[in-house]
Coordinates of C-alpha atoms in Angstrom, one line a residue:
M1 CA 31.2 44.0 63.3
T2 CA 35.0 44.2 63.1
E3 CA 36.4 47.3 61.4
F4 CA 39.6 47.2 59.4
Q5 CA 41.4 49.4 57.0
I6 CA 42.6 48.5 53.6
K7 CA 45.6 50.4 52.4
T8 CA 47.1 49.9 48.9
L9 CA 50.8 49.5 48.9
E10 CA 51.8 51.8 46.1
K11 CA 55.1 50.6 44.6
E12 CA 56.4 54.1 44.0
S13 CA 56.6 54.8 47.8
Y14 CA 58.7 51.7 48.5
D15 CA 62.4 50.9 48.1
R16 CA 62.5 47.2 47.4
Y17 CA 65.3 44.7 48.0
I18 CA 65.8 41.0 47.5
L19 CA 68.2 39.0 49.7
V20 CA 69.2 35.6 48.4
Q21 CA 71.5 33.0 49.8
G22 CA 72.4 29.4 49.2
K23 CA 75.2 27.0 48.4
N24 CA 73.4 26.1 45.1
L25 CA 73.0 29.7 44.0
K26 CA 76.0 30.1 41.6
N27 CA 74.9 33.3 39.9
V28 CA 71.9 35.6 40.2
E29 CA 72.1 37.1 36.7
P30 CA 70.7 34.1 34.9
K31 CA 67.7 34.0 37.3
I32 CA 67.1 37.7 36.6
T33 CA 67.4 37.3 32.9
E34 CA 65.0 34.3 32.9
W35 CA 62.4 36.1 35.0
L36 CA 62.6 39.2 32.8
E37 CA 62.1 37.1 29.6
I38 CA 58.9 35.7 31.0
F39 CA 57.4 38.7 32.8
A40 CA 58.5 41.5 30.4
A41 CA 56.2 39.9 27.8
D42 CA 58.7 40.7 24.9
D43 CA 58.6 44.4 25.7
P44 CA 62.1 46.0 26.2
V45 CA 62.7 46.8 29.8
N46 CA 65.1 49.5 30.8
M47 CA 66.0 49.1 34.5
T48 CA 68.9 48.9 36.9
I49 CA 69.3 46.3 39.6
K50 CA 72.1 47.1 42.0
K51 CA 73.9 44.0 43.4
S52 CA 76.0 43.8 46.6
K53 CA 77.4 40.9 48.6
L54 CA 77.3 40.6 52.4
G55 CA 79.0 37.4 53.5
D56 CA 77.3 34.6 51.6
W57 CA 74.1 36.7 50.9
T58 CA 73.5 38.6 47.7
I59 CA 71.5 41.8 48.0
L60 CA 69.6 43.2 45.1
K61 CA 68.2 46.7 45.1
L62 CA 65.4 47.0 42.5
S63 CA 64.8 50.1 40.4
K64 CA 61.5 51.8 40.4
N65 CA 60.0 50.3 37.3
E66 CA 56.5 49.5 35.9
I67 CA 57.3 45.8 35.7
F68 CA 57.6 45.7 39.5
N69 CA 54.0 45.9 40.4
A70 CA 53.1 44.0 43.6
Y71 CA 52.4 40.7 41.9
N72 CA 55.6 40.7 39.9
Y73 CA 57.7 41.8 42.9
H74 CA 56.4 38.9 45.0
N75 CA 56.9 36.5 42.1
F76 CA 60.5 37.8 41.5
V77 CA 61.3 37.2 45.2
Y78 CA 60.0 33.6 44.9
W79 CA 61.8 33.1 41.5
F80 CA 65.2 32.7 43.0
L81 CA 64.2 29.5 44.7
G82 CA 64.2 27.9 41.2
T83 CA 63.0 24.4 40.4
P84 CA 65.5 21.8 41.5
P85 CA 66.7 19.2 40.7
K86 CA 66.3 20.3 37.1
D87 CA 67.5 23.8 38.0
Q88 CA 71.0 23.7 39.3
N89 CA 71.2 27.4 40.1
Y90 CA 68.9 28.3 43.0
A91 CA 68.8 29.9 46.3
E92 CA 67.9 28.1 49.5
Y93 CA 66.6 31.4 51.0
S94 CA 64.9 34.3 49.3
I95 CA 63.7 37.3 51.2
G96 CA 62.0 40.5 49.9
I97 CA 62.2 43.7 52.0
S98 CA 60.0 46.7 51.1
I99 CA 60.8 49.9 53.0
D100 CA 58.4 52.9 52.6
K101 CA 60.6 55.9 51.9
N102 CA 58.3 58.0 54.0
G103 CA 59.0 55.8 57.0
E104 CA 55.3 54.8 57.4
S105 CA 55.6 51.1 56.8
T106 CA 57.9 48.2 56.0
Y107 CA 57.2 44.6 55.1
L108 CA 59.1 41.5 54.6
I109 CA 58.3 38.4 52.5
Y110 CA 60.2 35.2 52.4
N111 CA 60.3 31.5 51.6
D112 CA 62.9 28.7 51.7
Y113 CA 63.2 25.1 50.8
D114 CA 62.6 23.9 54.4
L115 CA 59.2 25.6 54.4
R116 CA 58.4 24.3 50.9
E117 CA 59.0 20.7 51.9
K118 CA 57.4 20.9 55.4
I119 CA 54.2 22.6 54.6
A120 CA 53.9 22.3 50.8
T121 CA 54.2 26.0 50.0
N122 CA 54.6 25.5 46.3
D123 CA 53.7 29.0 45.2
D124 CA 53.5 30.9 48.5
V125 CA 55.6 33.5 50.2
F126 CA 55.1 34.5 53.8
G127 CA 55.2 38.0 55.1
I128 CA 55.4 40.1 58.2
S129 CA 55.0 43.9 58.6
E130 CA 56.7 46.2 61.1
K131 CA 53.6 45.9 63.3
N132 CA 54.0 42.1 63.5
Q133 CA 51.1 41.5 61.1
K134 CA 51.7 38.2 59.4
F135 CA 50.3 37.2 56.0
I136 CA 50.7 34.6 53.2
L137 CA 50.8 35.6 49.5
S138 CA 49.9 32.9 47.0
I139 CA 51.6 33.4 43.6
P140 CA 49.5 31.4 41.2
F141 CA 50.3 31.1 37.5
D142 CA 47.3 33.1 36.6
E143 CA 47.1 36.5 38.3

């Protein structure tokens, strides 16, 4: 029998970032607003998202907020890829980085349009932890 440990990744212990890039990403604010309108479920949300630029990448640092449970965080990372050709404001690359503030673990999730086309990853993000453990997260419409 193989033994394994299951550890819940508590959102409070992680600093979470999203890195987005692409020639078709004109502005991240409408993507953030659109996502909040859907996932906040008409409840007012008080949060701060810090934005920085590094070359042609936009870096977002997310606030610690109840709306950013694991499902919503992974969905938010994926949201920046948009739905072209109808959507004319989308990233070609979206990467989520979660860093445990205690230094115990870090993980990365990502997807891009090349992967979506090549392997039909319509609602998936891929991930890797600092111990080189790889995983796939499916983001279905129904949690």
